């Protein structure tokens, strides 16, 4: 086996190059397992893209989540404009509690 780093010739049983110590890698054609039988690399199956059709319930949850987010952003904008920071914390807790009770999560 030839080292990728220094080009030195090494026996096939070596895991590291005798010249530079670099980890040796197989050529990818076939690998040997501990039992001595040849293993061939498997081809990866193509992933099928599946775009689920949104039901009206899921679409309603998306709309509700966006409304909550827009209301929190608008309230934050007003609070920053008036230089008030403390009302943001209970507002964020109320919005999170509302989303939790309504079942609005990241996974929807």
mmCIF file of N, CA, C and O in Angstrom:
data_model
loop_
_atom_site.group_PDB
_atom_site.id
_atom_site.type_symbol
_atom_site.label_atom_id
_atom_site.label_comp_id
_atom_site.label_asym_id
_atom_site.label_seq_id
_atom_site.Cartn_x
_atom_site.Cartn_y
_atom_site.Cartn_z
ATOM 1 N N UNK A 1 0.842 -1.166 0.000
ATOM 2 C CA UNK A 1 0.000 0.000 0.000
ATOM 3 C C UNK A 1 0.894 1.238 0.000
ATOM 4 O O UNK A 1 1.881 1.295 0.732
ATOM 5 N N UNK A 2 0.546 2.218 -0.783
ATOM 6 C CA UNK A 2 1.343 3.439 -0.910
ATOM 7 C C UNK A 2 0.724 4.527 -0.026
ATOM 8 O O UNK A 2 -0.485 4.739 -0.033
ATOM 9 N N UNK A 3 1.584 5.218 0.724
ATOM 10 C CA UNK A 3 1.135 6.279 1.621
ATOM 11 C C UNK A 3 0.671 7.490 0.809
ATOM 12 O O UNK A 3 1.328 7.898 -0.155
ATOM 13 N N UNK A 4 -0.461 8.071 1.213
ATOM 14 C CA UNK A 4 -0.977 9.259 0.526
ATOM 15 C C UNK A 4 -0.145 10.497 0.812
ATOM 16 O O UNK A 4 -0.147 11.440 0.034
ATOM 17 N N UNK A 5 0.562 10.500 1.947
ATOM 18 C CA UNK A 5 1.295 11.691 2.358
ATOM 19 C C UNK A 5 2.718 11.725 1.813
ATOM 20 O O UNK A 5 3.127 12.694 1.183
ATOM 21 N N UNK A 6 3.482 10.630 2.066
ATOM 22 C CA UNK A 6 4.901 10.660 1.676
ATOM 23 C C UNK A 6 5.214 9.781 0.471
ATOM 24 O O UNK A 6 6.297 9.876 -0.095
ATOM 25 N N UNK A 7 4.299 8.889 0.065
ATOM 26 C CA UNK A 7 4.508 8.050 -1.102
ATOM 27 C C UNK A 7 5.309 6.785 -0.842
ATOM 28 O O UNK A 7 5.694 6.096 -1.787
ATOM 29 N N UNK A 8 5.568 6.472 0.432
ATOM 30 C CA UNK A 8 6.353 5.272 0.769
ATOM 31 C C UNK A 8 5.512 4.018 0.590
ATOM 32 O O UNK A 8 4.303 4.025 0.796
ATOM 33 N N UNK A 9 6.184 2.933 0.171
ATOM 34 C CA UNK A 9 5.514 1.634 0.000
ATOM 35 C C UNK A 9 5.439 0.942 1.359
ATOM 36 O O UNK A 9 6.417 0.887 2.100
ATOM 37 N N UNK A 10 4.245 0.430 1.718
ATOM 38 C CA UNK A 10 4.014 -0.241 2.991
ATOM 39 C C UNK A 10 3.307 -1.564 2.743
ATOM 40 O O UNK A 10 2.553 -1.693 1.781
ATOM 41 N N UNK A 11 3.506 -2.556 3.612
ATOM 42 C CA UNK A 11 2.746 -3.801 3.497
ATOM 43 C C UNK A 11 1.257 -3.534 3.721
ATOM 44 O O UNK A 11 0.872 -2.587 4.400
ATOM 45 N N UNK A 12 0.412 -4.394 3.147
ATOM 46 C CA UNK A 12 -1.032 -4.203 3.246
ATOM 47 C C UNK A 12 -1.553 -4.312 4.673
ATOM 48 O O UNK A 12 -2.596 -3.739 5.001
ATOM 49 N N UNK A 13 -0.875 -5.016 5.562
ATOM 50 C CA UNK A 13 -1.342 -5.201 6.928
ATOM 51 C C UNK A 13 -1.118 -3.959 7.797
ATOM 52 O O UNK A 13 -1.724 -3.839 8.854
ATOM 53 N N UNK A 14 -0.264 -3.036 7.354
ATOM 54 C CA UNK A 14 0.036 -1.854 8.158
ATOM 55 C C UNK A 14 -1.152 -0.893 8.157
ATOM 56 O O UNK A 14 -1.807 -0.685 7.137
ATOM 57 N N UNK A 15 -1.412 -0.296 9.333
ATOM 58 C CA UNK A 15 -2.463 0.713 9.440
ATOM 59 C C UNK A 15 -1.895 2.120 9.363
ATOM 60 O O UNK A 15 -2.608 3.058 9.051
ATOM 61 N N UNK A 16 -0.600 2.262 9.680
ATOM 62 C CA UNK A 16 0.078 3.559 9.624
ATOM 63 C C UNK A 16 1.346 3.409 8.803
ATOM 64 O O UNK A 16 1.965 2.347 8.778
ATOM 65 N N UNK A 17 1.741 4.474 8.133
ATOM 66 C CA UNK A 17 2.926 4.468 7.280
ATOM 67 C C UNK A 17 4.183 4.267 8.118
ATOM 68 O O UNK A 17 4.345 4.898 9.173
ATOM 69 N N UNK A 18 5.063 3.399 7.653
ATOM 70 C CA UNK A 18 6.321 3.159 8.355
ATOM 71 C C UNK A 18 7.255 4.359 8.219
ATOM 72 O O UNK A 18 8.106 4.583 9.073
ATOM 73 N N UNK A 19 7.083 5.172 7.177
ATOM 74 C CA UNK A 19 7.965 6.311 6.953
ATOM 75 C C UNK A 19 7.552 7.563 7.703
ATOM 76 O O UNK A 19 8.363 8.185 8.386
ATOM 77 N N UNK A 20 6.276 7.928 7.636
ATOM 78 C CA UNK A 20 5.852 9.196 8.237
ATOM 79 C C UNK A 20 4.818 9.039 9.344
ATOM 80 O O UNK A 20 4.514 9.985 10.056
ATOM 81 N N UNK A 21 4.223 7.848 9.502
ATOM 82 C CA UNK A 21 3.246 7.619 10.557
ATOM 83 C C UNK A 21 1.829 8.023 10.194
ATOM 84 O O UNK A 21 0.917 7.926 11.005
ATOM 85 N N UNK A 22 1.630 8.474 8.961
ATOM 86 C CA UNK A 22 0.305 8.884 8.506
ATOM 87 C C UNK A 22 -0.619 7.669 8.415
ATOM 88 O O UNK A 22 -0.178 6.579 8.069
ATOM 89 N N UNK A 23 -1.904 7.832 8.731
ATOM 90 C CA UNK A 23 -2.848 6.726 8.665
ATOM 91 C C UNK A 23 -3.054 6.326 7.210
ATOM 92 O O UNK A 23 -3.351 7.150 6.359
ATOM 93 N N UNK A 24 -2.896 5.022 6.951
ATOM 94 C CA UNK A 24 -3.052 4.518 5.589
ATOM 95 C C UNK A 24 -4.526 4.253 5.306
ATOM 96 O O UNK A 24 -5.276 3.819 6.180
ATOM 97 N N UNK A 25 -4.925 4.526 4.069
ATOM 98 C CA UNK A 25 -6.304 4.317 3.656
ATOM 99 C C UNK A 25 -6.325 3.390 2.465
ATOM 100 O O UNK A 25 -5.469 3.466 1.591
ATOM 101 N N UNK A 26 -7.355 2.536 2.422
ATOM 102 C CA UNK A 26 -7.467 1.620 1.291
ATOM 103 C C UNK A 26 -7.919 2.392 0.060
ATOM 104 O O UNK A 26 -8.434 3.497 0.154
ATOM 105 N N UNK A 27 -7.767 1.758 -1.073
ATOM 106 C CA UNK A 27 -8.142 2.392 -2.322
ATOM 107 C C UNK A 27 -9.640 2.476 -2.542
ATOM 108 O O UNK A 27 -10.096 3.127 -3.450
ATOM 109 N N UNK A 28 -10.447 1.765 -1.758
ATOM 110 C CA UNK A 28 -11.889 1.833 -1.893
ATOM 111 C C UNK A 28 -12.474 0.747 -2.763
ATOM 112 O O UNK A 28 -13.673 0.575 -2.809
ATOM 113 N N UNK A 29 -11.635 -0.037 -3.454
ATOM 114 C CA UNK A 29 -12.150 -1.107 -4.312
ATOM 115 C C UNK A 29 -12.805 -2.191 -3.475
ATOM 116 O O UNK A 29 -13.907 -2.602 -3.724
ATOM 117 N N UNK A 30 -12.063 -2.687 -2.494
ATOM 118 C CA UNK A 30 -12.627 -3.660 -1.577
ATOM 119 C C UNK A 30 -11.870 -3.600 -0.272
ATOM 120 O O UNK A 30 -10.715 -3.225 -0.221
ATOM 121 N N UNK A 31 -12.549 -3.977 0.797
ATOM 122 C CA UNK A 31 -11.930 -3.988 2.116
ATOM 123 C C UNK A 31 -11.996 -5.405 2.651
ATOM 124 O O UNK A 31 -12.845 -6.177 2.272
ATOM 125 N N UNK A 32 -11.095 -5.698 3.554
ATOM 126 C CA UNK A 32 -11.090 -7.018 4.166
ATOM 127 C C UNK A 32 -11.638 -6.908 5.582
ATOM 128 O O UNK A 32 -11.268 -6.006 6.318
ATOM 129 N N UNK A 33 -12.532 -7.807 5.926
ATOM 130 C CA UNK A 33 -13.045 -7.829 7.284
ATOM 131 C C UNK A 33 -12.143 -8.698 8.135
ATOM 132 O O UNK A 33 -11.224 -9.343 7.637
ATOM 133 N N UNK A 34 -12.439 -8.770 9.440
ATOM 134 C CA UNK A 34 -11.641 -9.592 10.339
ATOM 135 C C UNK A 34 -11.755 -11.067 9.995
ATOM 136 O O UNK A 34 -10.864 -11.847 10.254
ATOM 137 N N UNK A 35 -12.840 -11.523 9.379
ATOM 138 C CA UNK A 35 -13.026 -12.929 9.037
ATOM 139 C C UNK A 35 -12.297 -13.291 7.752
ATOM 140 O O UNK A 35 -12.216 -14.459 7.395
ATOM 141 N N UNK A 36 -11.781 -12.314 7.015
ATOM 142 C CA UNK A 36 -11.020 -12.579 5.803
ATOM 143 C C UNK A 36 -11.850 -12.548 4.533
ATOM 144 O O UNK A 36 -11.322 -12.734 3.460
ATOM 145 N N UNK A 37 -13.139 -12.287 4.622
ATOM 146 C CA UNK A 37 -13.951 -12.230 3.398
ATOM 147 C C UNK A 37 -13.981 -10.799 2.871
ATOM 148 O O UNK A 37 -13.898 -9.844 3.633
ATOM 149 N N UNK A 38 -14.090 -10.662 1.577
ATOM 150 C CA UNK A 38 -14.056 -9.343 0.962
ATOM 151 C C UNK A 38 -15.391 -8.631 1.167
ATOM 152 O O UNK A 38 -16.451 -9.222 1.016
ATOM 153 N N UNK A 39 -15.317 -7.365 1.528
ATOM 154 C CA UNK A 39 -16.509 -6.529 1.657
ATOM 155 C C UNK A 39 -16.464 -5.482 0.570
ATOM 156 O O UNK A 39 -15.471 -4.811 0.382
ATOM 157 N N UNK A 40 -17.539 -5.338 -0.133
ATOM 158 C CA UNK A 40 -17.611 -4.297 -1.155
ATOM 159 C C UNK A 40 -18.451 -3.143 -0.627
ATOM 160 O O UNK A 40 -19.440 -3.377 0.050
ATOM 161 N N UNK A 41 -18.058 -1.919 -0.943
ATOM 162 C CA UNK A 41 -18.859 -0.799 -0.473
ATOM 163 C C UNK A 41 -20.259 -0.845 -1.098
ATOM 164 O O UNK A 41 -20.404 -1.124 -2.283
ATOM 165 N N UNK A 42 -21.267 -0.608 -0.275
ATOM 166 C CA UNK A 42 -22.638 -0.609 -0.782
ATOM 167 C C UNK A 42 -22.971 0.751 -1.371
ATOM 168 O O UNK A 42 -22.512 1.773 -0.884
ATOM 169 N N UNK A 43 -23.777 0.743 -2.378
ATOM 170 C CA UNK A 43 -24.266 1.997 -2.939
ATOM 171 C C UNK A 43 -25.373 2.516 -2.057
ATOM 172 O O UNK A 43 -26.211 1.766 -1.576
ATOM 173 N N UNK A 44 -25.389 3.793 -1.850
ATOM 174 C CA UNK A 44 -26.451 4.397 -1.063
ATOM 175 C C UNK A 44 -27.705 4.532 -1.912
ATOM 176 O O UNK A 44 -27.637 4.937 -3.075
ATOM 177 N N UNK A 45 -28.807 4.183 -1.333
ATOM 178 C CA UNK A 45 -30.072 4.330 -2.031
ATOM 179 C C UNK A 45 -30.437 5.812 -2.093
ATOM 180 O O UNK A 45 -30.161 6.581 -1.176
ATOM 181 N N UNK A 46 -31.040 6.200 -3.185
ATOM 182 C CA UNK A 46 -31.475 7.580 -3.317
ATOM 183 C C UNK A 46 -32.631 7.845 -2.368
ATOM 184 O O UNK A 46 -33.528 7.015 -2.216
ATOM 185 N N UNK A 47 -32.568 8.973 -1.717
ATOM 186 C CA UNK A 47 -33.648 9.345 -0.820
ATOM 187 C C UNK A 47 -34.806 9.905 -1.625
ATOM 188 O O UNK A 47 -34.621 10.726 -2.517
ATOM 189 N N UNK A 48 -35.983 9.443 -1.293
ATOM 190 C CA UNK A 48 -37.162 9.979 -1.960
ATOM 191 C C UNK A 48 -37.607 11.222 -1.212
ATOM 192 O O UNK A 48 -37.719 11.222 0.000
ATOM 193 N N UNK A 49 -37.830 12.264 -1.942
ATOM 194 C CA UNK A 49 -38.318 13.474 -1.308
ATOM 195 C C UNK A 49 -39.833 13.381 -1.217
ATOM 196 O O UNK A 49 -40.516 13.114 -2.197
ATOM 197 N N UNK A 50 -40.320 13.565 -0.021
ATOM 198 C CA UNK A 50 -41.748 13.485 0.206
ATOM 199 C C UNK A 50 -42.189 14.785 0.867
ATOM 200 O O UNK A 50 -41.767 15.097 1.974
ATOM 201 N N UNK A 51 -42.986 15.521 0.185
ATOM 202 C CA UNK A 51 -43.503 16.766 0.721
ATOM 203 C C UNK A 51 -44.948 16.508 1.133
ATOM 204 O O UNK A 51 -45.808 16.292 0.277
ATOM 205 N N UNK A 52 -45.206 16.483 2.447
ATOM 206 C CA UNK A 52 -46.564 16.192 2.872
ATOM 207 C C UNK A 52 -47.509 17.346 2.551
ATOM 208 O O UNK A 52 -47.132 18.510 2.592
ATOM 209 N N UNK A 53 -48.721 16.982 2.215
ATOM 210 C CA UNK A 53 -49.739 17.988 1.955
ATOM 211 C C UNK A 53 -50.258 18.464 3.303
ATOM 212 O O UNK A 53 -50.612 17.668 4.166
ATOM 213 N N UNK A 54 -50.254 19.770 3.501
ATOM 214 C CA UNK A 54 -50.671 20.329 4.781
ATOM 215 C C UNK A 54 -52.184 20.240 4.920
ATOM 216 O O UNK A 54 -52.930 20.674 4.040
ATOM 217 N N UNK A 55 -52.611 19.678 6.027
ATOM 218 C CA UNK A 55 -54.041 19.614 6.312
ATOM 219 C C UNK A 55 -54.495 20.973 6.839
ATOM 220 O O UNK A 55 -53.669 21.788 7.259
ATOM 221 N N UNK A 56 -55.782 21.238 6.852
ATOM 222 C CA UNK A 56 -56.247 22.528 7.375
ATOM 223 C C UNK A 56 -55.861 22.749 8.840
ATOM 224 O O UNK A 56 -55.587 23.881 9.242
ATOM 225 N N UNK A 57 -55.798 21.660 9.641
ATOM 226 C CA UNK A 57 -55.411 21.822 11.047
ATOM 227 C C UNK A 57 -53.952 22.273 11.164
ATOM 228 O O UNK A 57 -53.629 23.150 11.954
ATOM 229 N N UNK A 58 -53.083 21.637 10.376
ATOM 230 C CA UNK A 58 -51.668 22.001 10.411
ATOM 231 C C UNK A 58 -51.478 23.415 9.878
ATOM 232 O O UNK A 58 -50.714 24.199 10.437
ATOM 233 N N UNK A 59 -52.179 23.749 8.815
ATOM 234 C CA UNK A 59 -52.091 25.100 8.260
ATOM 235 C C UNK A 59 -52.560 26.128 9.282
ATOM 236 O O UNK A 59 -51.963 27.197 9.428
ATOM 237 N N UNK A 60 -53.620 25.799 10.022
ATOM 238 C CA UNK A 60 -54.108 26.698 11.074
ATOM 239 C C UNK A 60 -53.083 26.900 12.165
ATOM 240 O O UNK A 60 -52.929 28.011 12.690
ATOM 241 N N UNK A 61 -52.354 25.822 12.522
ATOM 242 C CA UNK A 61 -51.304 25.945 13.534
ATOM 243 C C UNK A 61 -50.167 26.840 13.046
ATOM 244 O O UNK A 61 -49.612 27.629 13.805
ATOM 245 N N UNK A 62 -49.815 26.722 11.754
ATOM 246 C CA UNK A 62 -48.786 27.595 11.192
ATOM 247 C C UNK A 62 -49.215 29.064 11.261
ATOM 248 O O UNK A 62 -48.438 29.925 11.652
ATOM 249 N N UNK A 63 -50.444 29.326 10.871
ATOM 250 C CA UNK A 63 -50.950 30.704 10.885
ATOM 251 C C UNK A 63 -50.967 31.233 12.315
ATOM 252 O O UNK A 63 -50.546 32.369 12.578
ATOM 253 N N UNK A 64 -51.426 30.410 13.249
ATOM 254 C CA UNK A 64 -51.472 30.838 14.648
ATOM 255 C C UNK A 64 -50.075 31.096 15.193
ATOM 256 O O UNK A 64 -49.842 32.074 15.911
ATOM 257 N N UNK A 65 -49.124 30.239 14.850
ATOM 258 C CA UNK A 65 -47.746 30.428 15.300
ATOM 259 C C UNK A 65 -47.167 31.733 14.747
ATOM 260 O O UNK A 65 -46.482 32.475 15.458
ATOM 261 N N UNK A 66 -47.441 32.019 13.483
ATOM 262 C CA UNK A 66 -46.945 33.263 12.892
ATOM 263 C C UNK A 66 -47.602 34.485 13.537
ATOM 264 O O UNK A 66 -46.943 35.503 13.753
ATOM 265 N N UNK A 67 -48.881 34.382 13.857
ATOM 266 C CA UNK A 67 -49.553 35.509 14.521
ATOM 267 C C UNK A 67 -48.949 35.779 15.892
ATOM 268 O O UNK A 67 -48.721 36.941 16.260
ATOM 269 N N UNK A 68 -48.687 34.728 16.654
ATOM 270 C CA UNK A 68 -48.066 34.904 17.964
ATOM 271 C C UNK A 68 -46.685 35.529 17.796
ATOM 272 O O UNK A 68 -46.316 36.462 18.517
ATOM 273 N N UNK A 69 -45.913 35.051 16.843
ATOM 274 C CA UNK A 69 -44.567 35.588 16.622
ATOM 275 C C UNK A 69 -44.606 37.054 16.218
ATOM 276 O O UNK A 69 -43.815 37.872 16.709
ATOM 277 N N UNK A 70 -45.540 37.406 15.339
ATOM 278 C CA UNK A 70 -45.653 38.802 14.901
ATOM 279 C C UNK A 70 -46.081 39.692 16.056
ATOM 280 O O UNK A 70 -45.555 40.807 16.235
ATOM 281 N N UNK A 71 -47.022 39.231 16.889
ATOM 282 C CA UNK A 71 -47.458 40.031 18.030
ATOM 283 C C UNK A 71 -46.334 40.225 19.046
ATOM 284 O O UNK A 71 -46.161 41.327 19.580
ATOM 285 N N UNK A 72 -45.552 39.194 19.297
ATOM 286 C CA UNK A 72 -44.425 39.321 20.227
ATOM 287 C C UNK A 72 -43.377 40.284 19.656
ATOM 288 O O UNK A 72 -42.843 41.130 20.375
ATOM 289 N N UNK A 73 -43.112 40.185 18.362
ATOM 290 C CA UNK A 73 -42.141 41.108 17.736
ATOM 291 C C UNK A 73 -42.639 42.549 17.770
ATOM 292 O O UNK A 73 -41.863 43.474 18.046
ATOM 293 N N UNK A 74 -43.927 42.759 17.515
ATOM 294 C CA UNK A 74 -44.478 44.115 17.550
ATOM 295 C C UNK A 74 -44.419 44.675 18.969
ATOM 296 O O UNK A 74 -44.050 45.847 19.165
ATOM 297 N N UNK A 75 -44.784 43.854 19.956
ATOM 298 C CA UNK A 75 -44.721 44.319 21.343
ATOM 299 C C UNK A 75 -43.283 44.610 21.745
ATOM 300 O O UNK A 75 -43.014 45.599 22.447
ATOM 301 N N UNK A 76 -42.347 43.799 21.307
ATOM 302 C CA UNK A 76 -40.938 44.036 21.610
ATOM 303 C C UNK A 76 -40.465 45.335 20.982
ATOM 304 O O UNK A 76 -39.733 46.117 21.598
ATOM 305 N N UNK A 77 -40.899 45.582 19.748
ATOM 306 C CA UNK A 77 -40.523 46.831 19.064
ATOM 307 C C UNK A 77 -41.020 48.050 19.846
ATOM 308 O O UNK A 77 -40.286 49.012 20.049
ATOM 309 N N UNK A 78 -42.262 47.988 20.315
ATOM 310 C CA UNK A 78 -42.828 49.100 21.089
ATOM 311 C C UNK A 78 -42.073 49.267 22.400
ATOM 312 O O UNK A 78 -41.759 50.395 22.807
ATOM 313 N N UNK A 79 -41.770 48.156 23.071
ATOM 314 C CA UNK A 79 -41.055 48.243 24.341
ATOM 315 C C UNK A 79 -39.638 48.783 24.163
ATOM 316 O O UNK A 79 -39.162 49.572 24.987
ATOM 317 N N UNK A 80 -38.969 48.398 23.096
ATOM 318 C CA UNK A 80 -37.619 48.925 22.833
ATOM 319 C C UNK A 80 -37.694 50.413 22.501
ATOM 320 O O UNK A 80 -36.851 51.205 22.937
ATOM 321 N N UNK A 81 -38.725 50.791 21.753
ATOM 322 C CA UNK A 81 -38.895 52.201 21.396
ATOM 323 C C UNK A 81 -39.124 53.066 22.635
ATOM 324 O O UNK A 81 -38.643 54.199 22.702
ATOM 325 N N UNK A 82 -39.846 52.535 23.595
ATOM 326 C CA UNK A 82 -40.122 53.285 24.827
ATOM 327 C C UNK A 82 -39.066 53.052 25.903
ATOM 328 O O UNK A 82 -39.228 53.527 27.022
ATOM 329 N N UNK A 83 -38.035 52.306 25.566
ATOM 330 C CA UNK A 83 -36.910 52.004 26.449
ATOM 331 C C UNK A 83 -37.361 51.305 27.726
ATOM 332 O O UNK A 83 -36.926 51.610 28.825
ATOM 333 N N UNK A 84 -38.267 50.345 27.555
ATOM 334 C CA UNK A 84 -38.731 49.509 28.661
ATOM 335 C C UNK A 84 -38.336 48.065 28.357
ATOM 336 O O UNK A 84 -38.738 47.510 27.342
ATOM 337 N N UNK A 85 -37.578 47.464 29.240
ATOM 338 C CA UNK A 85 -37.153 46.088 29.002
ATOM 339 C C UNK A 85 -37.908 45.095 29.863
ATOM 340 O O UNK A 85 -38.147 43.965 29.452
ATOM 341 N N UNK A 86 -38.295 45.495 31.063
ATOM 342 C CA UNK A 86 -38.872 44.529 31.992
ATOM 343 C C UNK A 86 -40.184 43.914 31.513
ATOM 344 O O UNK A 86 -40.443 42.745 31.801
ATOM 345 N N UNK A 87 -41.075 44.597 30.789
ATOM 346 C CA UNK A 87 -42.323 43.935 30.379
ATOM 347 C C UNK A 87 -42.109 42.825 29.348
ATOM 348 O O UNK A 87 -42.994 41.999 29.135
ATOM 349 N N UNK A 88 -40.937 42.806 28.718
ATOM 350 C CA UNK A 88 -40.698 41.770 27.722
ATOM 351 C C UNK A 88 -40.679 40.378 28.346
ATOM 352 O O UNK A 88 -41.154 39.421 27.746
ATOM 353 N N UNK A 89 -40.130 40.243 29.544
ATOM 354 C CA UNK A 89 -39.995 38.927 30.170
ATOM 355 C C UNK A 89 -41.339 38.276 30.466
ATOM 356 O O UNK A 89 -41.562 37.121 30.107
ATOM 357 N N UNK A 90 -42.289 38.979 31.118
ATOM 358 C CA UNK A 90 -43.598 38.335 31.293
ATOM 359 C C UNK A 90 -44.327 38.126 29.971
ATOM 360 O O UNK A 90 -45.062 37.147 29.799
ATOM 361 N N UNK A 91 -44.103 39.016 29.004
ATOM 362 C CA UNK A 91 -44.721 38.850 27.688
ATOM 363 C C UNK A 91 -44.212 37.587 27.005
ATOM 364 O O UNK A 91 -45.001 36.808 26.448
ATOM 365 N N UNK A 92 -42.908 37.354 27.079
ATOM 366 C CA UNK A 92 -42.338 36.145 26.476
ATOM 367 C C UNK A 92 -42.854 34.898 27.186
ATOM 368 O O UNK A 92 -43.160 33.888 26.537
ATOM 369 N N UNK A 93 -42.974 34.958 28.515
ATOM 370 C CA UNK A 93 -43.493 33.814 29.261
ATOM 371 C C UNK A 93 -44.958 33.559 28.900
ATOM 372 O O UNK A 93 -45.372 32.394 28.748
ATOM 373 N N UNK A 94 -45.753 34.599 28.763
ATOM 374 C CA UNK A 94 -47.160 34.431 28.374
ATOM 375 C C UNK A 94 -47.280 33.842 26.974
ATOM 376 O O UNK A 94 -48.114 32.969 26.723
ATOM 377 N N UNK A 95 -46.449 34.322 26.051
ATOM 378 C CA UNK A 95 -46.489 33.797 24.680
ATOM 379 C C UNK A 95 -46.071 32.329 24.659
ATOM 380 O O UNK A 95 -46.698 31.508 23.974
ATOM 381 N N UNK A 96 -45.044 31.975 25.424
ATOM 382 C CA UNK A 96 -44.603 30.579 25.481
ATOM 383 C C UNK A 96 -45.666 29.701 26.121
ATOM 384 O O UNK A 96 -45.932 28.586 25.651
ATOM 385 N N UNK A 97 -46.308 30.194 27.177
ATOM 386 C CA UNK A 97 -47.379 29.437 27.820
ATOM 387 C C UNK A 97 -48.573 29.246 26.905
ATOM 388 O O UNK A 97 -49.183 28.167 26.858
ATOM 389 N N UNK A 98 -48.926 30.293 26.167
ATOM 390 C CA UNK A 98 -50.032 30.184 25.205
ATOM 391 C C UNK A 98 -49.724 29.135 24.139
ATOM 392 O O UNK A 98 -50.567 28.295 23.819
ATOM 393 N N UNK A 99 -48.521 29.189 23.611
ATOM 394 C CA UNK A 99 -48.129 28.218 22.585
ATOM 395 C C UNK A 99 -48.124 26.804 23.147
ATOM 396 O O UNK A 99 -48.543 25.858 22.471
ATOM 397 N N UNK A 100 -47.677 26.657 24.378
ATOM 398 C CA UNK A 100 -47.653 25.330 25.005
ATOM 399 C C UNK A 100 -49.076 24.787 25.181
ATOM 400 O O UNK A 100 -49.348 23.625 24.903
ATOM 401 N N UNK A 101 -49.978 25.633 25.669
ATOM 402 C CA UNK A 101 -51.361 25.197 25.882
ATOM 403 C C UNK A 101 -52.081 24.890 24.575
ATOM 404 O O UNK A 101 -52.924 23.993 24.513
ATOM 405 N N UNK A 102 -51.775 25.617 23.538
ATOM 406 C CA UNK A 102 -52.440 25.426 22.238
ATOM 407 C C UNK A 102 -51.781 24.314 21.428
ATOM 408 O O UNK A 102 -52.270 23.950 20.373
ATOM 409 N N UNK A 103 -50.627 23.814 21.887
ATOM 410 C CA UNK A 103 -49.967 22.730 21.169
ATOM 411 C C UNK A 103 -49.127 23.207 19.990
ATOM 412 O O UNK A 103 -48.850 22.453 19.067
ATOM 413 N N UNK A 104 -48.720 24.458 20.029
ATOM 414 C CA UNK A 104 -47.872 25.005 18.961
ATOM 415 C C UNK A 104 -46.427 24.725 19.365
ATOM 416 O O UNK A 104 -45.937 25.249 20.349
ATOM 417 N N UNK A 105 -45.761 23.854 18.610
ATOM 418 C CA UNK A 105 -44.375 23.495 18.902
ATOM 419 C C UNK A 105 -43.534 23.711 17.663
ATOM 420 O O UNK A 105 -44.044 24.034 16.580
ATOM 421 N N UNK A 106 -42.224 23.488 17.806
ATOM 422 C CA UNK A 106 -41.327 23.633 16.666
ATOM 423 C C UNK A 106 -41.646 22.590 15.605
ATOM 424 O O UNK A 106 -41.511 22.836 14.422
ATOM 425 N N UNK A 107 -42.053 21.413 16.015
ATOM 426 C CA UNK A 107 -42.343 20.352 15.042
ATOM 427 C C UNK A 107 -43.692 20.498 14.394
ATOM 428 O O UNK A 107 -43.954 19.950 13.341
ATOM 429 N N UNK A 108 -44.576 21.270 14.999
ATOM 430 C CA UNK A 108 -45.953 21.416 14.541
ATOM 431 C C UNK A 108 -46.478 20.060 14.166
ATOM 432 O O UNK A 108 -47.453 19.728 13.842
#
